[in-house]
Short mmCIF file of C-alpha atoms in Angstrom, two decimals:
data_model
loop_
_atom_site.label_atom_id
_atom_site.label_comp_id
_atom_site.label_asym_id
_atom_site.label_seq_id
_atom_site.Cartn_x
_atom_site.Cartn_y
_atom_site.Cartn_z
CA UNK A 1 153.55 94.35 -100.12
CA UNK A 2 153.94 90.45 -99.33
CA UNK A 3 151.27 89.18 -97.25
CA UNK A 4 151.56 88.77 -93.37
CA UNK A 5 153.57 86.42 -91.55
CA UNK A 6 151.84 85.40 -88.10
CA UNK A 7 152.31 83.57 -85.34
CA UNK A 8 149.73 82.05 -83.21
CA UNK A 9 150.69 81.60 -79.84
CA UNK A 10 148.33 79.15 -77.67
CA UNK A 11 146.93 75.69 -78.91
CA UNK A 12 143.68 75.52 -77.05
CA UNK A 13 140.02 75.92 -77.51
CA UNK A 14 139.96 79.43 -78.95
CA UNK A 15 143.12 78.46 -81.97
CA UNK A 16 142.38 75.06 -82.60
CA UNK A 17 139.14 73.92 -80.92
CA UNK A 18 141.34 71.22 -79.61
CA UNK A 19 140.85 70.63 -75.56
CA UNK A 20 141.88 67.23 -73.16
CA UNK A 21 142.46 65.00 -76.00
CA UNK A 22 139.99 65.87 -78.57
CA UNK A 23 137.09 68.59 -80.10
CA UNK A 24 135.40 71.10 -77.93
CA UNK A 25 132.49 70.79 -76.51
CA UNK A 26 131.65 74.40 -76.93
CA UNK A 27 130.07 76.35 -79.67
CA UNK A 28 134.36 76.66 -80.93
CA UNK A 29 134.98 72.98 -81.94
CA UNK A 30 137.12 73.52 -84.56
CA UNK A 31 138.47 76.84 -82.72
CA UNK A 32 138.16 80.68 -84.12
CA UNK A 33 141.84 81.96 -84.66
CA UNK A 34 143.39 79.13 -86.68
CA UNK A 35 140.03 78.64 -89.07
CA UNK A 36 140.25 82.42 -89.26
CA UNK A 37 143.73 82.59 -90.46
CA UNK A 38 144.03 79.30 -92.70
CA UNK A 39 140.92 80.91 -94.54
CA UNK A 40 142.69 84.77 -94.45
CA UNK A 41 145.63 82.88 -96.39
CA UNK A 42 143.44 81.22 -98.82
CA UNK A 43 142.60 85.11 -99.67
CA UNK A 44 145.81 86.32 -100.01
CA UNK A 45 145.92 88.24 -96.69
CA UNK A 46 148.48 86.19 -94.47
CA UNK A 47 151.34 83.78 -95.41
CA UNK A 48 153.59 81.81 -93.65
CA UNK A 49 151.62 80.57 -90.29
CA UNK A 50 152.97 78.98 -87.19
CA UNK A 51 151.56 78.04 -83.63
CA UNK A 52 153.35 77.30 -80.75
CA UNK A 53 152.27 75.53 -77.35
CA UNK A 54 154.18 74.36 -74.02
CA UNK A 55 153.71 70.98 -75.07
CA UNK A 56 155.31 69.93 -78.45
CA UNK A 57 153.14 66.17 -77.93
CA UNK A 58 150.13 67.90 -78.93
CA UNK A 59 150.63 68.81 -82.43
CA UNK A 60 150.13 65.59 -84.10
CA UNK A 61 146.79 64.98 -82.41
CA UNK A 62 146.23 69.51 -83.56
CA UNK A 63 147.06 68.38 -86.58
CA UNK A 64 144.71 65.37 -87.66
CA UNK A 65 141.79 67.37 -85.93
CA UNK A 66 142.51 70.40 -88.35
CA UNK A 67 142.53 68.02 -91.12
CA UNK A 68 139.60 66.36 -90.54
CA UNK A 69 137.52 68.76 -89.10
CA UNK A 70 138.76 71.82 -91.72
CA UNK A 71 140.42 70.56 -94.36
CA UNK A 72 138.25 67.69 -95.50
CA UNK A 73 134.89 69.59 -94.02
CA UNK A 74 136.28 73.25 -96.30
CA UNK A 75 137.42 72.13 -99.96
CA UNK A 76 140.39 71.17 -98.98
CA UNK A 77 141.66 74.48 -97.12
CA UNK A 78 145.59 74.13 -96.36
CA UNK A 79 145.59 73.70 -92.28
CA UNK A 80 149.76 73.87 -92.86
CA UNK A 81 151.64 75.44 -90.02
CA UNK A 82 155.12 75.67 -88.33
CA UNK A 83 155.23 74.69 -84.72
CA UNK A 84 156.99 75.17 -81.36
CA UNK A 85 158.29 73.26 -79.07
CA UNK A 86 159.25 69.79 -81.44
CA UNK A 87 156.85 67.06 -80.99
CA UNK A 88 159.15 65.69 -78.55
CA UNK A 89 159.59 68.18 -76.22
CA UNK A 90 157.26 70.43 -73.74
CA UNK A 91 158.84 74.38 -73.05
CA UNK A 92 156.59 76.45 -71.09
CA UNK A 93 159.01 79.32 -72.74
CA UNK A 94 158.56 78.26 -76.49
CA UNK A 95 156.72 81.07 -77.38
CA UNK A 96 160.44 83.19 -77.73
CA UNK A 97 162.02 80.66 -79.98
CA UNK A 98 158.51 80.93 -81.78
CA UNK A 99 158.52 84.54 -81.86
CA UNK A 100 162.80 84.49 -82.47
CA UNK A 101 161.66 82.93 -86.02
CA UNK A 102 159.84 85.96 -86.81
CA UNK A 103 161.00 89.33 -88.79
CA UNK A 104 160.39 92.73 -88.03
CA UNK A 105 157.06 93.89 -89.13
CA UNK A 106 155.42 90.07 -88.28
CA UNK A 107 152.66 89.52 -86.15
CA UNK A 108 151.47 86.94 -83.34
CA UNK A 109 148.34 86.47 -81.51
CA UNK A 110 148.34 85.74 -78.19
CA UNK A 111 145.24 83.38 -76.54
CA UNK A 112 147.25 81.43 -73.55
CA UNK A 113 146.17 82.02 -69.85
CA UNK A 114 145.58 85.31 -68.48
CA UNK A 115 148.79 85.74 -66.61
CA UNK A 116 151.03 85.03 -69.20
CA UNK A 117 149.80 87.86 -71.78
CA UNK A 118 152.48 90.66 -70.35
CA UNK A 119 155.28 88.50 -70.87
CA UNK A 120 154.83 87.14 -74.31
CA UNK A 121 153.53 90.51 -75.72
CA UNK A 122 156.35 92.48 -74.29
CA UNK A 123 158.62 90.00 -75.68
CA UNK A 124 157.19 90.66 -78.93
CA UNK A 125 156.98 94.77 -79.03
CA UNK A 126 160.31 94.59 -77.41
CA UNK A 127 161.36 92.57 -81.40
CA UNK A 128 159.00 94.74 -83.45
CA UNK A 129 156.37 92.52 -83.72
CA UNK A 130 152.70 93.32 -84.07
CA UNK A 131 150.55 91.83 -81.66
CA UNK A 132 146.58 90.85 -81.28
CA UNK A 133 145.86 90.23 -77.34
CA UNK A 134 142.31 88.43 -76.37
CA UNK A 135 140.66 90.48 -73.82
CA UNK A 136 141.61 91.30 -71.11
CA UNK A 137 144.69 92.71 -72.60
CA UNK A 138 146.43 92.06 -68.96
CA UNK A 139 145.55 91.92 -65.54
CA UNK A 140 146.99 94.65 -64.31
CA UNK A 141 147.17 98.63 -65.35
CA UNK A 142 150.75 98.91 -64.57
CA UNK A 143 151.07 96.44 -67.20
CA UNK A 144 148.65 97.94 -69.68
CA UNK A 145 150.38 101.26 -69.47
CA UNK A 146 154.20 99.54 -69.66
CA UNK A 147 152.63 97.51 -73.08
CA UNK A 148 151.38 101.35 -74.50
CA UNK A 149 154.62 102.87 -73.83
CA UNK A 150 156.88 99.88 -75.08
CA UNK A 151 154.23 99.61 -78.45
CA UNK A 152 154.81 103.37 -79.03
CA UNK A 153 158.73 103.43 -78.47
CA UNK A 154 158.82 100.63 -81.33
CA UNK A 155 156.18 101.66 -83.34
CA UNK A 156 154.16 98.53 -83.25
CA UNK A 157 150.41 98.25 -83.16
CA UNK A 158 148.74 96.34 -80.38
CA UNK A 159 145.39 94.92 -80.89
CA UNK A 160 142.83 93.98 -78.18
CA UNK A 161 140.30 91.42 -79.03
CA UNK A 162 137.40 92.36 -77.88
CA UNK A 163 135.08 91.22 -80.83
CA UNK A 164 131.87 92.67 -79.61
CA UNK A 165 132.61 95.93 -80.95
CA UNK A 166 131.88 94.10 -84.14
CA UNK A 167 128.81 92.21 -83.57
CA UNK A 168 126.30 94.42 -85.85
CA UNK A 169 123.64 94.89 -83.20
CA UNK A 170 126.42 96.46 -80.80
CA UNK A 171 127.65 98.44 -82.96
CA UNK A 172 125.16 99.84 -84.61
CA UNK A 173 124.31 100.83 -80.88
CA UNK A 174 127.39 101.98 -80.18
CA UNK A 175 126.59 104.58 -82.71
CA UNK A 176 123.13 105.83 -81.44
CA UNK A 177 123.87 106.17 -78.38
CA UNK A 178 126.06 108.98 -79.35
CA UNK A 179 122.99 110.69 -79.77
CA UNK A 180 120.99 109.88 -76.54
CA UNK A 181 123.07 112.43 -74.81
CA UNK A 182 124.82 111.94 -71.30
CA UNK A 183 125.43 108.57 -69.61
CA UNK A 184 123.70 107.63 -67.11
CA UNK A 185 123.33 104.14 -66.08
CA UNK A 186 124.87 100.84 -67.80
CA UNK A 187 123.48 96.98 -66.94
CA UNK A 188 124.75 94.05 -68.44
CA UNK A 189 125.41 90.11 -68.22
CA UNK A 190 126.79 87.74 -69.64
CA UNK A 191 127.45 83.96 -68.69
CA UNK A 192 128.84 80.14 -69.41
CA UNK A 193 127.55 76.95 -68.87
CA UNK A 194 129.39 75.07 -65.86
CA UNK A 195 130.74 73.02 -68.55
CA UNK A 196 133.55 75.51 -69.01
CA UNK A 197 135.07 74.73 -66.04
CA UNK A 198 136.00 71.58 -66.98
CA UNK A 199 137.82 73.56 -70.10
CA UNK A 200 139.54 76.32 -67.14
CA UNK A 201 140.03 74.06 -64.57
CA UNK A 202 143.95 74.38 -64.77
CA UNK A 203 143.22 78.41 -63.90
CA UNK A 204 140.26 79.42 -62.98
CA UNK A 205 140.01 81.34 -59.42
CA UNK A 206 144.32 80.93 -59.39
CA UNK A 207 145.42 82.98 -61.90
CA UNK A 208 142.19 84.73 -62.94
CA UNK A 209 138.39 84.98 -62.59
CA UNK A 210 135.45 85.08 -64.57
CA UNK A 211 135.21 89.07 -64.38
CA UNK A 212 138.55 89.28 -66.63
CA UNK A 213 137.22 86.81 -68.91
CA UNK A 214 133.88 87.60 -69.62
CA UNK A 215 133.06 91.13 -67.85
CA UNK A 216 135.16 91.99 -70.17
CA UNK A 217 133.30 92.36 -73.14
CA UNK A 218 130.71 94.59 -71.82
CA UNK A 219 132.91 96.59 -70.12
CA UNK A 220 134.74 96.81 -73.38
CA UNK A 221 131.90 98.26 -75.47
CA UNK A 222 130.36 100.76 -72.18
CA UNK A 223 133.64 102.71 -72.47
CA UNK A 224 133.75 102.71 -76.30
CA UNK A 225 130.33 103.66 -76.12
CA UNK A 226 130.96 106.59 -73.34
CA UNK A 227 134.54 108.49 -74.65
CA UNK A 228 133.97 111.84 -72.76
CA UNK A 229 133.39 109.87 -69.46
CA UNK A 230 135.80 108.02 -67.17
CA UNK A 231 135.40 105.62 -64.09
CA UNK A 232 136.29 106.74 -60.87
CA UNK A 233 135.16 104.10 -58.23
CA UNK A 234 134.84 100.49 -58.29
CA UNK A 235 133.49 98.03 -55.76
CA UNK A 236 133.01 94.15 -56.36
CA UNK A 237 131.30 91.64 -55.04
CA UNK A 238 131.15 87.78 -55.37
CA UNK A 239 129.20 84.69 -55.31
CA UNK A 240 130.78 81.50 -54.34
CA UNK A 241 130.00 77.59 -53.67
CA UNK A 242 129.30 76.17 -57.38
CA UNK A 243 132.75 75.93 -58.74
CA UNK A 244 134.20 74.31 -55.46
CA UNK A 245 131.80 71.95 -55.64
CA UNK A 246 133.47 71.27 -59.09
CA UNK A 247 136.39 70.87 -57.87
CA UNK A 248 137.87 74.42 -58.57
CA UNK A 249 140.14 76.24 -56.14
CA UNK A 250 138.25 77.24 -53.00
CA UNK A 251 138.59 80.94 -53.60
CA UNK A 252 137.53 80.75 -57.13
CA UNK A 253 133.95 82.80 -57.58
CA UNK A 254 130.91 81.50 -59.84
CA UNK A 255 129.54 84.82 -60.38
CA UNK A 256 131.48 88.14 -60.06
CA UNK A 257 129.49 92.21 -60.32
CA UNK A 258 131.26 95.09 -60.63
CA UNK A 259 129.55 98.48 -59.54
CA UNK A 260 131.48 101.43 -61.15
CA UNK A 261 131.17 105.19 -60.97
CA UNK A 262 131.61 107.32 -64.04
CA UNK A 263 132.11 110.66 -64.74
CA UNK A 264 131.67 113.28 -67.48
CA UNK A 265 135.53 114.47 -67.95
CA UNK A 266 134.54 117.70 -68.64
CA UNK A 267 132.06 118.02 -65.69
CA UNK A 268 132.48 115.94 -62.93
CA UNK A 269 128.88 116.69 -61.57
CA UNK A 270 127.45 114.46 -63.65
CA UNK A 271 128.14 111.40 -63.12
CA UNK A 272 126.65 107.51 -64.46
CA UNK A 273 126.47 104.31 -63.18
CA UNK A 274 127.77 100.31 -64.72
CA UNK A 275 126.66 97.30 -63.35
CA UNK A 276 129.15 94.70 -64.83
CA UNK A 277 127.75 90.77 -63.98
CA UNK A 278 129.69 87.79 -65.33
CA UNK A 279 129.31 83.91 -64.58
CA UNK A 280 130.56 80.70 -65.71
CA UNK A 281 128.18 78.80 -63.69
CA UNK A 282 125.20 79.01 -65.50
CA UNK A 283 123.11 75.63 -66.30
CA UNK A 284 124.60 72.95 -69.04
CA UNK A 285 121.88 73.31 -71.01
CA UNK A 286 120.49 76.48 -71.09
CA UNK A 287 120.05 76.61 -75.13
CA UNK A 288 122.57 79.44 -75.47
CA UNK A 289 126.47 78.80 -74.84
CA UNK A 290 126.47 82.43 -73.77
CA UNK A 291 124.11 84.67 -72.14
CA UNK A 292 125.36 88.34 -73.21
CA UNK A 293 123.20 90.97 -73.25
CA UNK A 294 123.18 94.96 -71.90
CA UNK A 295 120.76 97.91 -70.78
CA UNK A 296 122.45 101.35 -71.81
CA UNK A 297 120.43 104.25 -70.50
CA UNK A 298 121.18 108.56 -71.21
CA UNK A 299 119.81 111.30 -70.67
CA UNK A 300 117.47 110.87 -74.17
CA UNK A 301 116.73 107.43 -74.70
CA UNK A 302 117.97 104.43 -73.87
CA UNK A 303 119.25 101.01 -75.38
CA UNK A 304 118.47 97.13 -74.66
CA UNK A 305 120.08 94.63 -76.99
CA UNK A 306 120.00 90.80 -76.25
CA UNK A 307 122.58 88.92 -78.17
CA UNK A 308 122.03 85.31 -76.52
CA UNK A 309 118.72 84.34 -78.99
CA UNK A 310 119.01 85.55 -82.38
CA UNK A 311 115.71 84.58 -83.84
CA UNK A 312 117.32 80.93 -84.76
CA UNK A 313 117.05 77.76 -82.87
CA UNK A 314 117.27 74.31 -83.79
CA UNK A 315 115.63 71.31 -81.83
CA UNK A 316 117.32 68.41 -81.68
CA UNK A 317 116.06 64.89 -79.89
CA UNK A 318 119.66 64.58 -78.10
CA UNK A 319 120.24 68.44 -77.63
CA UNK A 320 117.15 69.88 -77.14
CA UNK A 321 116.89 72.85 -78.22
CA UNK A 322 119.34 75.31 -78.87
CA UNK A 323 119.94 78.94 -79.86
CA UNK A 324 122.76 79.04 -82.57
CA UNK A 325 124.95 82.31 -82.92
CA UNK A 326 126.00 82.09 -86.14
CA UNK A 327 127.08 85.88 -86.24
CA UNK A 328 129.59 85.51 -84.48
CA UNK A 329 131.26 82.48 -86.73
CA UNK A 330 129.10 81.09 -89.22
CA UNK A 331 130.72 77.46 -89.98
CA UNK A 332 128.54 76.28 -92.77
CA UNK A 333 130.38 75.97 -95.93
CA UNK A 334 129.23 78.11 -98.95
CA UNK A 335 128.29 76.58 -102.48
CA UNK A 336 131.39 75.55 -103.54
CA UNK A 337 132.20 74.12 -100.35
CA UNK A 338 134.78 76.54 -99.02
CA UNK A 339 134.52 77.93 -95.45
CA UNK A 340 132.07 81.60 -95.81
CA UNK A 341 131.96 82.78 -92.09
CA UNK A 342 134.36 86.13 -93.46
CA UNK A 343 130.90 88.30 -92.04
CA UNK A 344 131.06 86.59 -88.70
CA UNK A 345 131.83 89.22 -85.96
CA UNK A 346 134.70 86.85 -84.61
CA UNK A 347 136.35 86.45 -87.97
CA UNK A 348 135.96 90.45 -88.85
CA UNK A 349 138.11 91.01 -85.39
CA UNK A 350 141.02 89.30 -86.60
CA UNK A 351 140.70 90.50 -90.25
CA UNK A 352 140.34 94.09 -88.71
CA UNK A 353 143.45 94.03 -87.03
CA UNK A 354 145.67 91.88 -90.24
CA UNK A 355 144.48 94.89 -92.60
CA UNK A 356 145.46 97.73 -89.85
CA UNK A 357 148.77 96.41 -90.10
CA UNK A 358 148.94 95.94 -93.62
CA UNK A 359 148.37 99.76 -93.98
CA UNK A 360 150.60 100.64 -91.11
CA UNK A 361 153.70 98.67 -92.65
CA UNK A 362 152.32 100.09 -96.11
CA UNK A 363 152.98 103.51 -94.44
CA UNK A 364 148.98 104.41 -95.68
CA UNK A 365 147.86 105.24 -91.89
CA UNK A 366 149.65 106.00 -88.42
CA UNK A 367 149.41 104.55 -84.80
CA UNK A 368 147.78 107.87 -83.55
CA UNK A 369 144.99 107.37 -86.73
CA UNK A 370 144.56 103.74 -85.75
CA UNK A 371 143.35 105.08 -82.38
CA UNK A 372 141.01 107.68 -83.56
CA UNK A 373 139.30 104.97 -85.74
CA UNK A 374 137.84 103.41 -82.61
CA UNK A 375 139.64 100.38 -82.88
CA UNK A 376 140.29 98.71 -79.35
CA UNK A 377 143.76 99.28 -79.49
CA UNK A 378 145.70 99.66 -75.62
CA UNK A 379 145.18 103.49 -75.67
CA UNK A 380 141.32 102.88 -76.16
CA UNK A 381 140.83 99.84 -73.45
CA UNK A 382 142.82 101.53 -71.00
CA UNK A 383 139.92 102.17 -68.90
CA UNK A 384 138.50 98.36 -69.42
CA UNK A 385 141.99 97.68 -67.73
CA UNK A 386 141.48 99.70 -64.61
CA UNK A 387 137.84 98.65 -64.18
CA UNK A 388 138.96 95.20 -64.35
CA UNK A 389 142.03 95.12 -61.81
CA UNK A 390 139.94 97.64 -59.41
CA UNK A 391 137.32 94.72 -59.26
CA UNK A 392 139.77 92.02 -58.02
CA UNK A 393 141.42 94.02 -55.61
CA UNK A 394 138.10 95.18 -54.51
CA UNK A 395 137.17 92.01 -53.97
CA UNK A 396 140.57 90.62 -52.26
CA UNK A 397 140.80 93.71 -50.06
CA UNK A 398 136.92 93.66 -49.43
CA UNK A 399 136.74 97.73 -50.10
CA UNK A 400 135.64 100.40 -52.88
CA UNK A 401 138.75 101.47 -55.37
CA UNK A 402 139.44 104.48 -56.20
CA UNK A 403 140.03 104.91 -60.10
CA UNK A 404 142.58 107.78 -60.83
CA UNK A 405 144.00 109.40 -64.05
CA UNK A 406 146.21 112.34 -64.30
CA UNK A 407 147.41 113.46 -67.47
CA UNK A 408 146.99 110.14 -69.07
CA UNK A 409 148.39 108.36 -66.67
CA UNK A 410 146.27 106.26 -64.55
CA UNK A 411 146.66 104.61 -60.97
CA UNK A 412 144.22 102.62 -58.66
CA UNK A 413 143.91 103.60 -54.65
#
């Protein structure tokens, strides 16, 4: 079968490692989705690649940043891609002429603002396209359910992004705490320099908060780790003051925790606890672009993984010093020169989801099978979903929510 045809829809930091003008100043400066996917078609996995913005102006600039920053830094790797809207032009609804260019059996990924997720994925099912989501899928469960039935109807697969299912230390975790026995209490964090902000500023606190974005991950891997349990109550709370100062929206939060109840589906007397703590208002230079790591506790052991310091740090006279992640996406070129991060936990996530549908247009495997694998499809982050709208309406309504499913379908009180 002919290689995969995708679409990348969204320009920014996470495709291009192009934000206000010029590189990131994050740990993604030349971006995560495009260097994933240039380098998946230099191995024969993907073909024909296009991207597609609001903002057609941009792509010259995207363009001479790939080039210099991939293509002259890995052996020459082609950085060649369609785009949407023309140079000339800015069309907050490209993304449908984008997608209209597409066959049946294509694929997009979708990294654009939180809000507009639903739309451009339904628009997409709704033509038989496969689609990769970054977390959180959507914001709300209504929508996550509508984007399982729709995916289902046209027998698309729908990928979630949630790469920390693939970091090896997670994992491997994942797996042993199958045999600790029953759940019973969950801690995590995870955080961003203030510097982020700067990157958000057009959304954060308006059309989403740091508990969607970064809550969750960890989230995420609790309910992969926990199948036989659900959550039944969630109640937020909030910490305000840095990110006005900043010039954010006045109702946007710095630091967001989510207290959820679980219980065992099968015997609602016992019952577990998550803590769920996210902020992007951590210091500039804390070492570590990300803080991110998690207590897991059972009934026969329990689990304590922190991902932020690896055992690698490099000291700099202008940085400091700093702990690198480079299992996540390892940018150093190999011997020959060309780009070897294909181990990095961010580059396995999209790789993960181009061979799924490979073998599902191949006919070699089945939506149902793709959920039993574990993969975070929509079926298997539907509870991520709920956690995550129950904490901003907890904390816009300033009361517990009540987390209910009924024979697989799910509601929030």
């Amino acid at each position: 079968m002919a290689p995969l045809n995708l679409l990348m829809v969204g320009t920014g930091e996470y495709t291009t490692g192009f934000v206000g003008g010029g590189m990131s100043g994050s740990d993604k400066k030349v971006g995560v989705v495009g260097l994933t996917m240039f380098d998946l078609r230099r191995r024969g996995k993907v073909d024909k690649l296009s991207m597609v913005g609001t903002s057609g102006n941009k792509f010259p600039a995207i363009r001479e940043h790939l080039h210099k920053n991939i293509t002259q830094v890995y052996n020459g790797l082609d950085t060649s891609f369609s785009s949407f809207p023309a140079d000339d032009k800015r069309d907050a609804d490209a993304y449908k002429e984008a997608i209209d260019a597409l066959s049946p059996g294509d694929a997009i990924t979708i990294f654009t603002p939180d809000t507009t997720h639903f739309p451009i994925a339904l628009y997409a099912i709704q033509r038989k396209i496969h689609v990769l989501i970054t977390k959180p899928a959507v914001q709300l469960l209504e929508h996550h359910q509508k984007l399982l039935e729709e995916s289902r109807k046209h027998g698309v697969f729908v990928f979630i992004e949630h790469h920390k299912r693939f970091d090896p230390a997670y994992a491997d975790a994942r797996y042993k705490a199958k045999n600790l026995g029953d759940f019973n209490y969950f801690y995590s964090y995870m955080s961003q320099p203030k510097s982020q902000l700067e990157t958000f500023k057009a959304w954060a606190g308006k059309d989403s908060d740091i508990s969607y974005y970064l809550n969750s991950h960890h989230i995420d891997i609790n309910e992969s780790m926990v199948p036989d349990y659900k959550p039944v109550k969630v109640m937020a709370s909030g910490a305000k003051g840095i990110a006005t100062d900043l010039g954010c929206a006045p109702q946007t939060e710095d630091t967001i925790t989510l207290l959820v109840d679980w219980v065992k589906k099968s015997d609602e007397s016992k019952r577990a606890t998550g803590v769920y703590t996210a902020s992007w208002t951590a210091p500039q230079k804390a070492g570590v672009h990300s803080n991110q790591y998690f207590h897991y506790m059972a009934s026969k052991g329990e689990i304590r993984t922190n991902q932020a310091k690896r055992g690698y740090d490099v000291t700099e006279d202008d940085a400091g010093l700093v702990w690198y992640n480079p299992f996540y996406m390892k940018y150093a070129p190999d011997e020959e020169g060309n780009f070897a991060g294909q181990t990095g936990y961010g580059y396995i996530s999209f790789e993960k989801f181009v061979d799924a549908v490979t073998t599902l247009k191949e006919g070699r495997v089945t939506l149902d099978e793709l959920d039993k694998r574990g993969l975070p499809t929509l079926k298997n982050t539907i509870a991520t979903g709920a956690i995550l709208e129950a904490g901003r309406r907890s904390l816009d309504e300033k009361r517990p929510i009540e987390i209910v499913e009924e024979n697989g379908v799910w509601s929030l009180k």
